PDB file of C-alpha atoms in Angstrom:
ATOM      1  CA  MET A   1      -2.018   8.890 -18.820  1.00 45.00           C
ATOM      2  CA  ARG A   2      -0.972  11.518 -16.258  1.00 60.00           C
ATOM      3  CA  ASN A   3      -1.236   8.931 -13.486  1.00 74.00           C
ATOM      4  CA  GLN A   4       0.980   6.537 -15.419  1.00 81.00           C
ATOM      5  CA  ALA A   5       3.596   9.249 -15.983  1.00 86.00           C
ATOM      6  CA  GLN A   6       3.480  10.225 -12.311  1.00 87.00           C
ATOM      7  CA  ALA A   7       3.684   6.571 -11.268  1.00 88.00           C
ATOM      8  CA  THR A   8       6.797   6.197 -13.430  1.00 91.00           C
ATOM      9  CA  VAL A   9       8.427   9.176 -11.704  1.00 93.00           C
ATOM     10  CA  VAL A  10       7.573   7.729  -8.288  1.00 93.00           C
ATOM     11  CA  PHE A  11       8.877   4.249  -9.138  1.00 93.00           C
ATOM     12  CA  ASP A  12      12.063   5.747 -10.588  1.00 95.00           C
ATOM     13  CA  ALA A  13      12.596   7.692  -7.357  1.00 96.00           C
ATOM     14  CA  LEU A  14      11.968   4.571  -5.276  1.00 95.00           C
ATOM     15  CA  GLY A  15      14.418   2.542  -7.354  1.00 95.00           C
ATOM     16  CA  GLU A  16      17.336   3.836  -5.294  1.00 97.00           C
ATOM     17  CA  PRO A  17      17.906   2.143  -1.909  1.00 97.00           C
ATOM     18  CA  VAL A  18      19.049   5.328  -0.159  1.00 98.00           C
ATOM     19  CA  ARG A  19      15.855   7.093  -1.225  1.00 98.00           C
ATOM     20  CA  ARG A  20      13.728   4.262   0.107  1.00 97.00           C
ATOM     21  CA  ARG A  21      15.650   4.462   3.384  1.00 98.00           C
ATOM     22  CA  ILE A  22      15.026   8.217   3.524  1.00 98.00           C
ATOM     23  CA  LEU A  23      11.293   7.565   3.198  1.00 96.00           C
ATOM     24  CA  GLU A  24      11.505   4.977   5.974  1.00 96.00           C
ATOM     25  CA  LEU A  25      13.252   7.493   8.215  1.00 97.00           C
ATOM     26  CA  LEU A  26      10.710  10.181   7.394  1.00 97.00           C
ATOM     27  CA  SER A  27       7.880   7.798   8.238  1.00 94.00           C
ATOM     28  CA  ASP A  28       8.952   8.307  11.861  1.00 95.00           C
ATOM     29  CA  GLY A  29       8.383  12.054  11.470  1.00 96.00           C
ATOM     30  CA  PRO A  30       9.921  15.159   9.889  1.00 97.00           C
ATOM     31  CA  SER A  31      13.717  15.446   9.887  1.00 97.00           C
ATOM     32  CA  ALA A  32      16.306  18.022   8.938  1.00 96.00           C
ATOM     33  CA  VAL A  33      18.802  17.157   6.204  1.00 96.00           C
ATOM     34  CA  HIS A  34      21.685  16.915   8.672  1.00 95.00           C
ATOM     35  CA  GLU A  35      19.666  14.516  10.877  1.00 96.00           C
ATOM     36  CA  LEU A  36      18.999  12.260   7.894  1.00 97.00           C
ATOM     37  CA  ALA A  37      22.645  12.390   6.824  1.00 96.00           C
ATOM     38  CA  GLU A  38      23.727  11.167  10.259  1.00 97.00           C
ATOM     39  CA  ARG A  39      21.637   8.025   9.768  1.00 97.00           C
ATOM     40  CA  LEU A  40      22.580   7.268   6.163  1.00 97.00           C
ATOM     41  CA  PRO A  41      25.706   5.902   4.452  1.00 96.00           C
ATOM     42  CA  VAL A  42      26.025   9.026   2.253  1.00 97.00           C
ATOM     43  CA  ASN A  43      27.115  12.587   2.941  1.00 96.00           C
ATOM     44  CA  ARG A  44      24.871  15.602   3.410  1.00 95.00           C
ATOM     45  CA  PRO A  45      25.102  16.903  -0.198  1.00 96.00           C
ATOM     46  CA  ALA A  46      24.104  13.443  -1.463  1.00 97.00           C
ATOM     47  CA  VAL A  47      21.145  13.378   0.947  1.00 97.00           C
ATOM     48  CA  SER A  48      20.059  16.774  -0.395  1.00 96.00           C
ATOM     49  CA  LYS A  49      20.193  15.457  -3.970  1.00 97.00           C
ATOM     50  CA  HIS A  50      18.162  12.395  -3.024  1.00 98.00           C
ATOM     51  CA  LEU A  51      15.619  14.604  -1.251  1.00 98.00           C
ATOM     52  CA  ARG A  52      15.317  16.759  -4.365  1.00 97.00           C
ATOM     53  CA  VAL A  53      14.474  13.653  -6.433  1.00 97.00           C
ATOM     54  CA  LEU A  54      11.925  12.555  -3.833  1.00 97.00           C
ATOM     55  CA  SER A  55      10.399  16.041  -3.764  1.00 96.00           C
ATOM     56  CA  ASP A  56      10.237  16.207  -7.568  1.00 96.00           C
ATOM     57  CA  ALA A  57       8.388  12.870  -7.471  1.00 95.00           C
ATOM     58  CA  GLY A  58       5.898  14.352  -5.006  1.00 95.00           C
ATOM     59  CA  LEU A  59       6.940  12.049  -2.166  1.00 96.00           C
ATOM     60  CA  THR A  60       8.355  14.663   0.206  1.00 97.00           C
ATOM     61  CA  GLU A  61       8.010  18.347   0.994  1.00 96.00           C
ATOM     62  CA  HIS A  62      10.072  20.641   3.122  1.00 95.00           C
ATOM     63  CA  ARG A  63       9.820  23.791   5.143  1.00 95.00           C
ATOM     64  CA  SER A  64      12.560  26.079   6.323  1.00 92.00           C
ATOM     65  CA  VAL A  65      13.078  26.256  10.057  1.00 89.00           C
ATOM     66  CA  GLY A  66      15.820  28.742  10.814  1.00 90.00           C
ATOM     67  CA  THR A  67      18.795  27.694   8.728  1.00 90.00           C
ATOM     68  CA  SER A  68      17.596  24.097   8.315  1.00 90.00           C
ATOM     69  CA  ASN A  69      15.320  22.499   5.765  1.00 93.00           C
ATOM     70  CA  VAL A  70      13.004  20.049   7.476  1.00 97.00           C
ATOM     71  CA  TYR A  71      11.582  17.326   5.239  1.00 97.00           C
ATOM     72  CA  TYR A  72       8.422  15.310   5.733  1.00 96.00           C
ATOM     73  CA  LEU A  73       6.460  12.725   3.796  1.00 95.00           C
ATOM     74  CA  ARG A  74       3.651  13.570   1.432  1.00 94.00           C
ATOM     75  CA  ARG A  75       1.597  10.411   1.856  1.00 84.00           C
ATOM     76  CA  GLU A  76      -0.566  11.338  -1.137  1.00 90.00           C
ATOM     77  CA  GLY A  77       2.634  11.207  -3.202  1.00 90.00           C
ATOM     78  CA  LEU A  78       2.207   7.455  -3.538  1.00 87.00           C
ATOM     79  CA  ASP A  79      -1.373   7.706  -4.849  1.00 89.00           C
ATOM     80  CA  ALA A  80      -0.403   7.526  -8.545  1.00 85.00           C
ATOM     81  CA  ALA A  81       1.833   4.517  -7.920  1.00 86.00           C
ATOM     82  CA  ARG A  82      -0.905   2.794  -5.907  1.00 87.00           C
ATOM     83  CA  ALA A  83      -3.433   3.449  -8.681  1.00 87.00           C
ATOM     84  CA  TRP A  84      -1.056   2.017 -11.268  1.00 85.00           C
ATOM     85  CA  LEU A  85      -0.445  -1.082  -9.153  1.00 85.00           C
ATOM     86  CA  ASP A  86      -4.184  -1.546  -8.575  1.00 87.00           C
ATOM     87  CA  GLU A  87      -4.935  -1.292 -12.306  1.00 86.00           C
ATOM     88  CA  THR A  88      -2.075  -3.603 -13.240  1.00 83.00           C
ATOM     89  CA  TRP A  89      -2.918  -6.246 -10.651  1.00 82.00           C
ATOM     90  CA  GLU A  90      -6.613  -6.137 -11.495  1.00 80.00           C
ATOM     91  CA  GLY A  91      -5.689  -7.090 -15.055  1.00 77.00           C
ATOM     92  CA  VAL A  92      -3.239  -9.773 -13.940  1.00 75.00           C
ATOM     93  CA  LEU A  93      -5.704 -11.286 -11.481  1.00 81.00           C
ATOM     94  CA  ALA A  94      -8.521 -11.226 -14.047  1.00 80.00           C
ATOM     95  CA  ALA A  95      -6.313 -13.032 -16.573  1.00 82.00           C
ATOM     96  CA  PHE A  96      -5.308 -15.582 -13.931  1.00 82.00           C
ATOM     97  CA  ALA A  97      -8.932 -16.200 -12.987  1.00 84.00           C
ATOM     98  CA  GLN A  98      -9.882 -16.648 -16.641  1.00 86.00           C
ATOM     99  CA  ALA A  99      -7.025 -19.118 -17.182  1.00 85.00           C
ATOM    100  CA  ALA A 100      -8.001 -21.046 -14.038  1.00 86.00           C
ATOM    101  CA  ARG A 101     -11.643 -21.257 -15.196  1.00 89.00           C
ATOM    102  CA  ALA A 102     -10.544 -22.457 -18.654  1.00 84.00           C
ATOM    103  CA  GLU A 103      -8.269 -25.086 -17.122  1.00 88.00           C
ATOM    104  CA  ALA A 104     -11.038 -26.275 -14.799  1.00 85.00           C
ATOM    105  CA  ALA A 105     -13.495 -26.485 -17.702  1.00 83.00           C
ATOM    106  CA  GLU A 106     -10.975 -28.457 -19.771  1.00 86.00           C
ATOM    107  CA  ALA A 107     -10.387 -30.875 -16.876  1.00 83.00           C
ATOM    108  CA  GLU A 108     -14.139 -31.327 -16.477  1.00 82.00           C
ATOM    109  CA  VAL A 109     -14.534 -32.101 -20.192  1.00 82.00           C
ATOM    110  CA  LYS A 110     -11.727 -34.679 -19.968  1.00 82.00           C
ATOM    111  CA  ARG A 111     -13.301 -36.220 -16.870  1.00 83.00           C
ATOM    112  CA  ILE A 112     -16.714 -36.503 -18.548  1.00 82.00           C
ATOM    113  CA  SER A 113     -15.159 -37.823 -21.763  1.00 81.00           C
ATOM    114  CA  LYS A 114     -13.220 -40.460 -19.840  1.00 78.00           C
ATOM    115  CA  ARG A 115     -16.360 -41.557 -17.955  1.00 76.00           C
ATOM    116  CA  THR A 116     -18.348 -41.702 -21.201  1.00 78.00           C
ATOM    117  CA  SER A 117     -15.682 -43.768 -22.983  1.00 76.00           C
ATOM    118  CA  GLN A 118     -15.639 -46.215 -20.052  1.00 73.00           C
ATOM    119  CA  GLY A 119     -19.366 -46.723 -20.414  1.00 63.00           C
ATOM    120  CA  GLU A 120     -20.500 -45.177 -17.142  1.00 58.00           C
TER     121      GLU A 120
END
């Protein structure tokens, strides 16, 4: 259950386009808040708020360098979301496979029944 709760927090954080863009920018390497703000359509205080949400979700961390806060990705922050997706898709794919097998079996029964009724 903890993984599901953490996955929910991560997905909620990723639901905002500016936050996803921040993660994309940080994938290039650590950046200070003012550097991120220069590359985003929001002001510096808004970037700081978005970074707080991303940090609370475990997706970023920061360290102080002089008077700047430098943020970087926590790649393991996506682990709970990945686990949730894996579990969910395993169930979906298993259900799809079962439905496909049932449909194939039904088609085979119809094919055999048709051949039998035609006297083959």
